[in-house]
PDB file of C-alpha atoms in Angstrom:
ATOM      1  CA  MET A   3       0.000   0.000   0.000  1.00 78.00           C
ATOM      2  CA  ASN A   4       1.198   3.490  -0.859  1.00 87.00           C
ATOM      3  CA  THR A   5       0.709   5.626   2.258  1.00 91.00           C
ATOM      4  CA  ASN A   6       0.343   8.738   0.082  1.00 92.00           C
ATOM      5  CA  ASP A   7      -2.802   7.186  -1.408  1.00 93.00           C
ATOM      6  CA  LEU A   8      -4.146   6.583   2.101  1.00 93.00           C
ATOM      7  CA  VAL A   9      -3.326  10.147   3.169  1.00 92.00           C
ATOM      8  CA  ALA A  10      -5.243  11.505   0.161  1.00 94.00           C
ATOM      9  CA  PHE A  11      -8.284   9.349   0.888  1.00 94.00           C
ATOM     10  CA  VAL A  12      -8.339  10.402   4.558  1.00 91.00           C
ATOM     11  CA  ALA A  13      -8.099  14.059   3.533  1.00 91.00           C
ATOM     12  CA  VAL A  14     -11.069  13.705   1.150  1.00 93.00           C
ATOM     13  CA  VAL A  15     -13.206  12.074   3.858  1.00 92.00           C
ATOM     14  CA  GLU A  16     -12.325  14.730   6.422  1.00 86.00           C
ATOM     15  CA  THR A  17     -12.767  17.732   4.132  1.00 88.00           C
ATOM     16  CA  GLY A  18     -15.721  16.402   2.144  1.00 90.00           C
ATOM     17  CA  SER A  19     -14.347  17.283  -1.296  1.00 91.00           C
ATOM     18  CA  ILE A  20     -11.496  16.737  -3.723  1.00 94.00           C
ATOM     19  CA  VAL A  21     -10.986  20.513  -3.925  1.00 93.00           C
ATOM     20  CA  ALA A  22     -10.542  20.950  -0.180  1.00 91.00           C
ATOM     21  CA  ALA A  23      -8.343  17.857   0.080  1.00 92.00           C
ATOM     22  CA  SER A  24      -6.080  19.140  -2.698  1.00 93.00           C
ATOM     23  CA  ALA A  25      -5.710  22.454  -0.855  1.00 92.00           C
ATOM     24  CA  ARG A  26      -4.861  20.662   2.401  1.00 88.00           C
ATOM     25  CA  LEU A  27      -2.276  18.428   0.733  1.00 91.00           C
ATOM     26  CA  ASN A  28      -0.963  21.047  -1.709  1.00 92.00           C
ATOM     27  CA  LEU A  29      -1.704  18.727  -4.637  1.00 93.00           C
ATOM     28  CA  THR A  30      -3.643  19.154  -7.860  1.00 95.00           C
ATOM     29  CA  GLN A  31      -7.221  17.889  -7.895  1.00 94.00           C
ATOM     30  CA  PRO A  32      -6.413  15.222 -10.529  1.00 94.00           C
ATOM     31  CA  GLY A  33      -3.524  14.133  -8.311  1.00 95.00           C
ATOM     32  CA  VAL A  34      -5.821  13.613  -5.313  1.00 94.00           C
ATOM     33  CA  THR A  35      -8.380  11.796  -7.471  1.00 95.00           C
ATOM     34  CA  ARG A  36      -5.700   9.503  -8.877  1.00 95.00           C
ATOM     35  CA  ARG A  37      -4.416   8.593  -5.405  1.00 95.00           C
ATOM     36  CA  VAL A  38      -7.912   7.744  -4.152  1.00 95.00           C
ATOM     37  CA  GLN A  39      -8.505   5.603  -7.239  1.00 95.00           C
ATOM     38  CA  ASN A  40      -5.183   3.833  -6.650  1.00 95.00           C
ATOM     39  CA  LEU A  41      -6.313   2.927  -3.144  1.00 95.00           C
ATOM     40  CA  GLU A  42      -9.680   1.714  -4.410  1.00 94.00           C
ATOM     41  CA  ASP A  43      -7.975  -0.436  -7.042  1.00 94.00           C
ATOM     42  CA  MET A  44      -5.644  -1.913  -4.437  1.00 94.00           C
ATOM     43  CA  LEU A  45      -8.501  -2.729  -2.027  1.00 93.00           C
ATOM     44  CA  GLY A  46     -10.928  -3.775  -4.765  1.00 94.00           C
ATOM     45  CA  VAL A  47     -13.862  -1.680  -3.453  1.00 94.00           C
ATOM     46  CA  GLU A  48     -15.378   1.756  -3.951  1.00 94.00           C
ATOM     47  CA  LEU A  49     -14.485   3.948  -0.990  1.00 94.00           C
ATOM     48  CA  LEU A  50     -16.415   7.134  -1.844  1.00 94.00           C
ATOM     49  CA  ASP A  51     -20.054   7.788  -2.693  1.00 91.00           C
ATOM     50  CA  ARG A  52     -19.411  10.149  -5.589  1.00 88.00           C
ATOM     51  CA  GLN A  53     -23.104  11.067  -5.904  1.00 87.00           C
ATOM     52  CA  SER A  54     -23.155  12.744  -2.481  1.00 85.00           C
ATOM     53  CA  LYS A  55     -22.215  16.349  -1.827  1.00 84.00           C
ATOM     54  CA  PRO A  56     -20.171  16.737   0.257  1.00 85.00           C
ATOM     55  CA  LEU A  57     -18.386  13.515  -0.626  1.00 88.00           C
ATOM     56  CA  LYS A  58     -19.065  10.752   1.880  1.00 91.00           C
ATOM     57  CA  PRO A  59     -17.420   7.371   2.354  1.00 92.00           C
ATOM     58  CA  THR A  60     -19.271   4.187   1.469  1.00 94.00           C
ATOM     59  CA  THR A  61     -19.699   1.527   4.148  1.00 93.00           C
ATOM     60  CA  ALA A  62     -16.374   0.036   3.088  1.00 95.00           C
ATOM     61  CA  GLY A  63     -14.927   3.530   2.913  1.00 92.00           C
ATOM     62  CA  ARG A  64     -15.905   4.265   6.493  1.00 91.00           C
ATOM     63  CA  GLU A  65     -14.105   1.134   7.660  1.00 92.00           C
ATOM     64  CA  ALA A  66     -11.095   1.988   5.485  1.00 93.00           C
ATOM     65  CA  TYR A  67     -11.052   5.508   6.924  1.00 91.00           C
ATOM     66  CA  GLU A  68     -11.081   4.329  10.540  1.00 85.00           C
ATOM     67  CA  GLN A  69      -8.413   1.697   9.909  1.00 89.00           C
ATOM     68  CA  GLY A  70      -6.422   4.132   7.780  1.00 90.00           C
ATOM     69  CA  ARG A  71      -6.354   6.799  10.466  1.00 82.00           C
ATOM     70  CA  ARG A  72      -4.965   4.253  12.893  1.00 81.00           C
ATOM     71  CA  VAL A  73      -2.300   3.211  10.380  1.00 87.00           C
ATOM     72  CA  LEU A  74      -1.249   6.824   9.785  1.00 83.00           C
ATOM     73  CA  ARG A  75      -1.210   7.538  13.508  1.00 76.00           C
ATOM     74  CA  THR A  76       0.999   4.486  14.085  1.00 78.00           C
ATOM     75  CA  LEU A  77       3.385   5.765  11.419  1.00 80.00           C
ATOM     76  CA  ASP A  78       3.450   9.176  13.103  1.00 72.00           C
ATOM     77  CA  ASP A  79       4.213   7.478  16.423  1.00 69.00           C
ATOM     78  CA  LEU A  80       7.039   5.557  14.782  1.00 70.00           C
ATOM     79  CA  LYS A  81       8.534   8.683  13.230  1.00 67.00           C
ATOM     80  CA  SER A  82       8.384  10.583  16.534  1.00 61.00           C
ATOM     81  CA  GLY A  83       9.793   7.633  18.457  1.00 56.00           C
ATOM     82  CA  VAL A  84      12.908   7.343  16.324  1.00 49.00           C
ATOM     83  CA  ALA A  85      13.389  11.072  15.657  1.00 53.00           C
ATOM     84  CA  ALA A  86      16.864  12.151  16.754  1.00 50.00           C
ATOM     85  CA  ASP A  87      15.607  15.379  18.300  1.00 57.00           C
ATOM     86  CA  GLY A  88      12.681  13.751  20.150  1.00 64.00           C
ATOM     87  CA  VAL A  89      10.291  16.459  18.880  1.00 76.00           C
ATOM     88  CA  VAL A  90       6.584  15.546  18.729  1.00 81.00           C
ATOM     89  CA  ARG A  91       5.321  16.161  15.200  1.00 80.00           C
ATOM     90  CA  GLY A  92       2.245  15.394  13.139  1.00 81.00           C
ATOM     91  CA  GLU A  93      -1.391  16.358  13.652  1.00 85.00           C
ATOM     92  CA  PHE A  94      -3.277  16.637  16.934  1.00 92.00           C
ATOM     93  CA  ARG A  95      -7.067  16.654  16.466  1.00 92.00           C
ATOM     94  CA  LEU A  96      -8.600  18.056  19.628  1.00 97.00           C
ATOM     95  CA  GLY A  97     -12.344  18.230  20.238  1.00 96.00           C
ATOM     96  CA  ILE A  98     -13.869  20.596  22.758  1.00 96.00           C
ATOM     97  CA  THR A  99     -17.427  21.182  23.914  1.00 92.00           C
ATOM     98  CA  PRO A 100     -18.714  24.781  23.811  1.00 86.00           C
ATOM     99  CA  TYR A 101     -19.083  24.794  27.618  1.00 83.00           C
ATOM    100  CA  LEU A 102     -15.305  24.407  28.023  1.00 89.00           C
ATOM    101  CA  SER A 103     -14.245  26.567  25.088  1.00 87.00           C
ATOM    102  CA  GLU A 104     -13.709  29.742  27.134  1.00 82.00           C
ATOM    103  CA  ALA A 105     -11.314  27.960  29.474  1.00 87.00           C
ATOM    104  CA  GLY A 106      -9.814  25.450  27.056  1.00 91.00           C
ATOM    105  CA  LEU A 107      -9.063  27.788  24.160  1.00 89.00           C
ATOM    106  CA  SER A 108      -7.234  30.367  26.254  1.00 89.00           C
ATOM    107  CA  VAL A 109      -4.207  29.539  28.418  1.00 92.00           C
ATOM    108  CA  PRO A 110      -4.269  25.736  27.834  1.00 94.00           C
ATOM    109  CA  LEU A 111      -4.177  26.159  24.055  1.00 94.00           C
ATOM    110  CA  ASP A 112      -1.354  28.720  24.249  1.00 94.00           C
ATOM    111  CA  ARG A 113       0.694  26.440  26.506  1.00 93.00           C
ATOM    112  CA  LEU A 114       0.132  23.478  24.213  1.00 94.00           C
ATOM    113  CA  ARG A 115       1.334  25.416  21.184  1.00 93.00           C
ATOM    114  CA  ALA A 116       4.344  26.789  23.062  1.00 94.00           C
ATOM    115  CA  GLN A 117       5.382  23.384  24.424  1.00 93.00           C
ATOM    116  CA  PHE A 118       4.880  21.514  21.120  1.00 92.00           C
ATOM    117  CA  PRO A 119       5.593  24.025  18.333  1.00 92.00           C
ATOM    118  CA  SER A 120       6.071  21.315  15.687  1.00 88.00           C
ATOM    119  CA  LEU A 121       2.649  19.806  16.341  1.00 88.00           C
ATOM    120  CA  SER A 122      -0.089  20.675  13.835  1.00 88.00           C
ATOM    121  CA  LEU A 123      -3.124  21.457  15.998  1.00 92.00           C
ATOM    122  CA  ARG A 124      -6.706  21.185  14.736  1.00 91.00           C
ATOM    123  CA  VAL A 125      -9.482  22.132  17.179  1.00 94.00           C
ATOM    124  CA  ILE A 126     -13.065  21.021  16.508  1.00 93.00           C
ATOM    125  CA  SER A 127     -16.071  22.248  18.506  1.00 91.00           C
ATOM    126  CA  GLY A 128     -19.145  20.133  19.138  1.00 90.00           C
ATOM    127  CA  TRP A 129     -21.516  18.755  21.755  1.00 90.00           C
ATOM    128  CA  SER A 130     -20.047  16.308  24.259  1.00 91.00           C
ATOM    129  CA  LEU A 131     -21.865  13.191  23.016  1.00 90.00           C
ATOM    130  CA  GLU A 132     -20.794  13.903  19.445  1.00 91.00           C
ATOM    131  CA  GLN A 133     -17.187  14.491  20.508  1.00 94.00           C
ATOM    132  CA  THR A 134     -17.063  11.268  22.518  1.00 94.00           C
ATOM    133  CA  GLU A 135     -18.345   9.292  19.545  1.00 90.00           C
ATOM    134  CA  ARG A 136     -15.764  10.884  17.254  1.00 89.00           C
ATOM    135  CA  VAL A 137     -12.960   9.926  19.632  1.00 92.00           C
ATOM    136  CA  GLY A 138     -14.326   6.376  19.664  1.00 86.00           C
ATOM    137  CA  ARG A 139     -14.323   6.325  15.840  1.00 78.00           C
ATOM    138  CA  ASN A 140     -10.741   7.653  15.796  1.00 78.00           C
ATOM    139  CA  GLU A 141     -11.837  10.888  14.110  1.00 82.00           C
ATOM    140  CA  LEU A 142     -10.442  12.861  17.059  1.00 90.00           C
ATOM    141  CA  ASP A 143      -7.305  12.167  19.069  1.00 91.00           C
ATOM    142  CA  ALA A 144      -8.715  13.596  22.300  1.00 97.00           C
ATOM    143  CA  ALA A 145     -11.646  15.689  23.499  1.00 97.00           C
ATOM    144  CA  ALA A 146     -12.567  17.881  26.446  1.00 97.00           C
ATOM    145  CA  ILE A 147     -16.196  17.154  27.284  1.00 95.00           C
ATOM    146  CA  CYS A 148     -18.817  17.674  29.984  1.00 91.00           C
ATOM    147  CA  LEU A 149     -21.320  15.088  31.187  1.00 88.00           C
ATOM    148  CA  PRO A 150     -24.026  15.196  33.868  1.00 80.00           C
ATOM    149  CA  ASP A 151     -22.510  14.480  37.262  1.00 77.00           C
ATOM    150  CA  GLY A 152     -22.720  10.741  37.866  1.00 80.00           C
ATOM    151  CA  VAL A 153     -22.443   9.826  34.167  1.00 85.00           C
ATOM    152  CA  ALA A 154     -19.065   8.486  33.008  1.00 90.00           C
ATOM    153  CA  PRO A 155     -17.615   8.328  29.477  1.00 94.00           C
ATOM    154  CA  PRO A 156     -17.483   4.965  27.652  1.00 93.00           C
ATOM    155  CA  GLU A 157     -15.257   2.382  29.331  1.00 91.00           C
ATOM    156  CA  GLU A 158     -13.201   1.771  26.198  1.00 91.00           C
ATOM    157  CA  LEU A 159     -11.787   5.310  26.390  1.00 94.00           C
ATOM    158  CA  GLU A 160      -9.051   6.627  28.671  1.00 95.00           C
ATOM    159  CA  CYS A 161     -10.788   9.239  30.842  1.00 96.00           C
ATOM    160  CA  ASP A 162      -9.297  11.939  33.070  1.00 96.00           C
ATOM    161  CA  ASP A 163     -11.772  13.434  35.542  1.00 96.00           C
ATOM    162  CA  LEU A 164     -11.357  17.222  35.875  1.00 95.00           C
ATOM    163  CA  GLY A 165     -14.047  17.613  38.537  1.00 92.00           C
ATOM    164  CA  THR A 166     -17.480  19.185  38.671  1.00 88.00           C
ATOM    165  CA  GLN A 167     -18.200  22.536  37.054  1.00 82.00           C
ATOM    166  CA  ALA A 168     -20.947  24.913  38.103  1.00 81.00           C
ATOM    167  CA  VAL A 169     -23.591  26.391  35.832  1.00 84.00           C
ATOM    168  CA  ILE A 170     -24.517  30.005  36.599  1.00 89.00           C
ATOM    169  CA  PHE A 171     -27.857  31.728  35.970  1.00 94.00           C
ATOM    170  CA  VAL A 172     -27.433  35.353  34.865  1.00 96.00           C
ATOM    171  CA  VAL A 173     -29.890  38.191  34.294  1.00 96.00           C
ATOM    172  CA  PRO A 174     -29.502  41.903  33.467  1.00 96.00           C
ATOM    173  CA  ARG A 175     -28.168  43.810  36.475  1.00 95.00           C
ATOM    174  CA  ASP A 176     -31.136  46.185  36.431  1.00 93.00           C
ATOM    175  CA  MET A 177     -33.743  43.397  36.322  1.00 93.00           C
ATOM    176  CA  LYS A 178     -36.001  43.471  39.387  1.00 90.00           C
ATOM    177  CA  VAL A 179     -35.583  39.929  40.653  1.00 89.00           C
ATOM    178  CA  PRO A 180     -34.411  38.698  44.068  1.00 89.00           C
ATOM    179  CA  LYS A 181     -31.016  37.051  44.435  1.00 89.00           C
ATOM    180  CA  THR A 182     -32.719  33.700  45.011  1.00 93.00           C
ATOM    181  CA  ILE A 183     -35.880  32.749  43.145  1.00 92.00           C
ATOM    182  CA  GLY A 184     -38.066  29.679  42.863  1.00 92.00           C
ATOM    183  CA  LEU A 185     -38.536  27.528  39.799  1.00 91.00           C
ATOM    184  CA  PRO A 186     -42.082  28.897  39.134  1.00 92.00           C
ATOM    185  CA  ASP A 187     -40.687  32.453  39.046  1.00 91.00           C
ATOM    186  CA  LEU A 188     -37.877  31.274  36.787  1.00 89.00           C
ATOM    187  CA  SER A 189     -40.363  29.737  34.364  1.00 92.00           C
ATOM    188  CA  ARG A 190     -41.906  33.156  33.703  1.00 92.00           C
ATOM    189  CA  LEU A 191     -38.652  34.463  32.227  1.00 93.00           C
ATOM    190  CA  PRO A 192     -37.664  33.927  28.580  1.00 95.00           C
ATOM    191  CA  TRP A 193     -34.355  32.156  27.903  1.00 96.00           C
ATOM    192  CA  VAL A 194     -31.300  33.088  25.864  1.00 96.00           C
ATOM    193  CA  ILE A 195     -29.766  29.672  25.371  1.00 93.00           C
ATOM    194  CA  ASN A 196     -27.778  27.278  23.194  1.00 88.00           C
ATOM    195  CA  HIS A 197     -29.231  25.499  20.188  1.00 84.00           C
ATOM    196  CA  ASP A 198     -30.965  22.167  20.680  1.00 80.00           C
ATOM    197  CA  GLY A 199     -28.366  19.466  21.289  1.00 74.00           C
ATOM    198  CA  CYS A 200     -26.857  21.176  24.316  1.00 76.00           C
ATOM    199  CA  GLY A 201     -26.895  18.911  27.396  1.00 73.00           C
ATOM    200  CA  PHE A 202     -27.641  21.840  29.709  1.00 77.00           C
ATOM    201  CA  ARG A 203     -30.659  22.819  27.689  1.00 83.00           C
ATOM    202  CA  ARG A 204     -32.006  19.256  27.773  1.00 81.00           C
ATOM    203  CA  ALA A 205     -31.456  18.988  31.532  1.00 78.00           C
ATOM    204  CA  LEU A 206     -33.118  22.352  32.109  1.00 85.00           C
ATOM    205  CA  LYS A 207     -36.150  21.479  30.004  1.00 88.00           C
ATOM    206  CA  ARG A 208     -36.517  18.128  31.774  1.00 85.00           C
ATOM    207  CA  ARG A 209     -36.583  19.937  35.109  1.00 87.00           C
ATOM    208  CA  PHE A 210     -39.292  22.334  33.916  1.00 91.00           C
ATOM    209  CA  ASP A 211     -41.284  19.502  32.327  1.00 93.00           C
ATOM    210  CA  ALA A 212     -41.135  17.495  35.564  1.00 92.00           C
ATOM    211  CA  ALA A 213     -42.574  20.479  37.420  1.00 92.00           C
ATOM    212  CA  HIS A 214     -45.201  21.033  34.655  1.00 95.00           C
ATOM    213  CA  LEU A 215     -43.868  24.529  34.053  1.00 95.00           C
ATOM    214  CA  PRO A 216     -43.376  26.339  30.720  1.00 95.00           C
ATOM    215  CA  PHE A 217     -39.917  26.713  29.219  1.00 93.00           C
ATOM    216  CA  GLN A 218     -39.875  29.809  27.014  1.00 93.00           C
ATOM    217  CA  ILE A 219     -37.015  30.394  24.591  1.00 94.00           C
ATOM    218  CA  ALA A 220     -36.456  33.948  23.375  1.00 95.00           C
ATOM    219  CA  VAL A 221     -33.176  33.495  21.488  1.00 95.00           C
ATOM    220  CA  GLU A 222     -31.071  30.511  20.410  1.00 94.00           C
ATOM    221  CA  ALA A 223     -27.391  31.347  19.941  1.00 90.00           C
ATOM    222  CA  ILE A 224     -24.330  29.108  20.056  1.00 83.00           C
ATOM    223  CA  ASP A 225     -21.765  31.834  20.739  1.00 85.00           C
ATOM    224  CA  PRO A 226     -21.449  32.351  24.532  1.00 85.00           C
ATOM    225  CA  GLU A 227     -20.397  35.999  24.276  1.00 89.00           C
ATOM    226  CA  LEU A 228     -23.384  36.772  22.056  1.00 93.00           C
ATOM    227  CA  ARG A 229     -25.693  35.131  24.590  1.00 94.00           C
ATOM    228  CA  LEU A 230     -24.274  37.203  27.440  1.00 95.00           C
ATOM    229  CA  SER A 231     -24.625  40.394  25.403  1.00 96.00           C
ATOM    230  CA  LEU A 232     -28.288  39.574  24.700  1.00 96.00           C
ATOM    231  CA  VAL A 233     -28.949  38.870  28.373  1.00 97.00           C
ATOM    232  CA  ALA A 234     -27.263  42.155  29.318  1.00 96.00           C
ATOM    233  CA  ARG A 235     -29.588  43.948  26.857  1.00 96.00           C
ATOM    234  CA  GLY A 236     -32.649  42.501  28.579  1.00 95.00           C
ATOM    235  CA  MET A 237     -33.605  39.692  26.204  1.00 95.00           C
ATOM    236  CA  GLY A 238     -34.001  37.183  29.039  1.00 94.00           C
ATOM    237  CA  ILE A 239     -32.163  34.914  31.444  1.00 95.00           C
ATOM    238  CA  GLY A 240     -29.140  32.863  30.426  1.00 94.00           C
ATOM    239  CA  LEU A 241     -26.699  30.201  31.523  1.00 90.00           C
ATOM    240  CA  ALA A 242     -22.999  30.970  31.817  1.00 87.00           C
ATOM    241  CA  THR A 243     -19.825  29.298  32.919  1.00 81.00           C
ATOM    242  CA  PRO A 244     -17.586  30.883  35.563  1.00 81.00           C
ATOM    243  CA  ALA A 245     -14.870  31.242  32.902  1.00 76.00           C
ATOM    244  CA  ALA A 246     -17.207  32.963  30.419  1.00 81.00           C
ATOM    245  CA  LEU A 247     -18.559  35.379  33.013  1.00 88.00           C
ATOM    246  CA  LYS A 248     -15.081  36.195  34.332  1.00 84.00           C
ATOM    247  CA  ARG A 249     -13.803  37.148  30.877  1.00 83.00           C
ATOM    248  CA  SER A 250     -16.930  38.769  29.477  1.00 91.00           C
ATOM    249  CA  PRO A 251     -16.890  42.534  28.799  1.00 94.00           C
ATOM    250  CA  PHE A 252     -20.595  42.451  29.773  1.00 95.00           C
ATOM    251  CA  ARG A 253     -20.024  41.108  33.313  1.00 94.00           C
ATOM    252  CA  SER A 254     -20.629  44.541  34.901  1.00 95.00           C
ATOM    253  CA  LYS A 255     -24.088  44.565  33.287  1.00 96.00           C
ATOM    254  CA  LEU A 256     -25.037  41.125  34.593  1.00 97.00           C
ATOM    255  CA  LYS A 257     -25.899  39.638  37.955  1.00 95.00           C
ATOM    256  CA  ILE A 258     -26.079  36.075  39.181  1.00 95.00           C
ATOM    257  CA  VAL A 259     -29.296  34.647  40.557  1.00 94.00           C
ATOM    258  CA  LYS A 260     -29.715  31.383  42.437  1.00 93.00           C
ATOM    259  CA  VAL A 261     -32.646  29.028  42.072  1.00 91.00           C
ATOM    260  CA  GLU A 262     -34.101  27.288  45.104  1.00 91.00           C
ATOM    261  CA  ASN A 263     -33.291  23.567  45.211  1.00 86.00           C
ATOM    262  CA  PHE A 264     -31.658  23.685  41.796  1.00 85.00           C
ATOM    263  CA  GLU A 265     -27.879  23.841  41.458  1.00 81.00           C
ATOM    264  CA  PRO A 266     -27.020  22.316  38.078  1.00 79.00           C
ATOM    265  CA  ALA A 267     -23.484  21.049  37.657  1.00 79.00           C
ATOM    266  CA  VAL A 268     -21.582  18.911  35.218  1.00 83.00           C
ATOM    267  CA  ARG A 269     -18.339  16.970  35.363  1.00 90.00           C
ATOM    268  CA  ALA A 270     -15.529  17.800  32.947  1.00 93.00           C
ATOM    269  CA  TRP A 271     -13.422  15.081  31.328  1.00 96.00           C
ATOM    270  CA  VAL A 272     -10.560  14.755  28.873  1.00 97.00           C
ATOM    271  CA  VAL A 273     -10.962  11.517  26.897  1.00 97.00           C
ATOM    272  CA  HIS A 274      -8.863   9.687  24.321  1.00 95.00           C
ATOM    273  CA  ARG A 275      -8.435   6.225  22.831  1.00 89.00           C
ATOM    274  CA  PRO A 276      -5.669   4.064  24.301  1.00 87.00           C
ATOM    275  CA  PRO A 277      -2.807   3.984  23.691  1.00 82.00           C
ATOM    276  CA  ALA A 278      -2.043   7.673  23.226  1.00 83.00           C
ATOM    277  CA  GLY A 279       1.338   6.981  21.601  1.00 81.00           C
ATOM    278  CA  ARG A 280       3.237  10.076  20.477  1.00 82.00           C
ATOM    279  CA  LEU A 281       0.341  12.271  21.657  1.00 89.00           C
ATOM    280  CA  ALA A 282       0.567  11.153  25.284  1.00 90.00           C
ATOM    281  CA  ALA A 283       2.599  14.213  26.299  1.00 91.00           C
ATOM    282  CA  PRO A 284       0.461  16.789  24.410  1.00 94.00           C
ATOM    283  CA  ILE A 285      -2.756  15.290  25.813  1.00 96.00           C
ATOM    284  CA  GLU A 286      -1.318  15.372  29.330  1.00 95.00           C
ATOM    285  CA  ALA A 287      -0.126  18.966  28.912  1.00 96.00           C
ATOM    286  CA  PHE A 288      -3.530  20.142  27.684  1.00 97.00           C
ATOM    287  CA  ARG A 289      -5.348  18.208  30.414  1.00 96.00           C
ATOM    288  CA  ASP A 290      -3.224  19.660  33.210  1.00 96.00           C
ATOM    289  CA  ALA A 291      -3.510  23.229  31.895  1.00 96.00           C
ATOM    290  CA  LEU A 292      -7.282  22.915  31.468  1.00 95.00           C
ATOM    291  CA  ALA A 293      -7.701  21.468  34.970  1.00 94.00           C
ATOM    292  CA  LEU A 294      -5.743  24.394  36.407  1.00 92.00           C
ATOM    293  CA  GLU A 295      -7.743  26.949  34.406  1.00 89.00           C
ATOM    294  CA  LEU A 296     -11.076  25.450  35.525  1.00 88.00           C
ATOM    295  CA  HIS A 297      -9.916  25.447  39.133  1.00 82.00           C
ATOM    296  CA  GLU A 298      -8.867  29.107  39.003  1.00 75.00           C
ATOM    297  CA  VAL A 299     -12.192  30.362  37.660  1.00 60.00           C
ATOM    298  CA  ARG A 300     -14.408  28.561  40.178  1.00 60.00           C
TER     299      ARG A 300
END
C-alpha cells in the first residue's frame, strides 16, 4: 500500500471534497483523485459515494477511513519515536465542547502550542456526546467534554476526571428579581440559550417539564459571548460558565441569581483512545492546563 494514497483518501473524507483535500495536501485535484482511485484499485472496493455532496465514504470507505487513520497515527508514532531530536510532530485533532471553550481555548491552548511548536493542531467544537463518539471512531485524538454528574464516558476510552463545574444563571443587572428565586418564578422568564443538542438545555427542560412549568425560549445562539450580550440587553435569562462570566466585557451589566433547590453542575473530562502513543505528552499537557484553568475560575 502506498501511504500517500491513504493520506489523500483520509483528507477527502475529512474535508468532504477533492478541492478541499487538494488544498490541504498542496496537490492538484487530478492528483488527489488519482491517489484515491489507486487505493480503491488496491482494495478492490469503492471507498467514496461520488453522488453525495459533500463527498461521503461508502460503508467500506468508512471502515477503510477508521483503519487508515490508525495506520497513519501508528506511522506518526514511529517517526516521533525514532526522531533524533525527540520532537513531537504530526497532527493533533482536539475536540472541545462549547461549555469548556472559554477555558480550554485560552491559556491551555497557548501552553500546548508553546510546548509543542512542531505539532499541527486542529481544534473542533461540538456537543459532548458527538465528541465522545468521534474519539471512539478515531476521528479525534482527544476531546474535552462535559457530562451530567454521575455519568461516566465509555469504558473503552481513557478518561481523566477534571471535577465538577458549576452552571450560573445570569440576568440583566437592572432586572427586578431577588437574588434567590423559585422555579415557578424562573419559568416566567424567557431564555437566551444554546441550540438544541446542548446537554444543559435538555437537563433544564426536563426539570421544567417534571414540574409542569413552561420553558420559554427567546433566542437561540451558540456563541457564549453573544448570549451574554443579549442577556445584558434585557432579552431574558441565560446560563454561563464561571470562565465565560469572568472574561466577558458584559459582566458589569449582569448579575447572578440562584434558584431554590436547583444547582445544576456537570463533570468535565478529557478523553482519548488508548494507547495515546506520540500524543501522550500533548494530551497530558492540555489536560493539566485545562484542569488548572477550571480550578482558578471557580
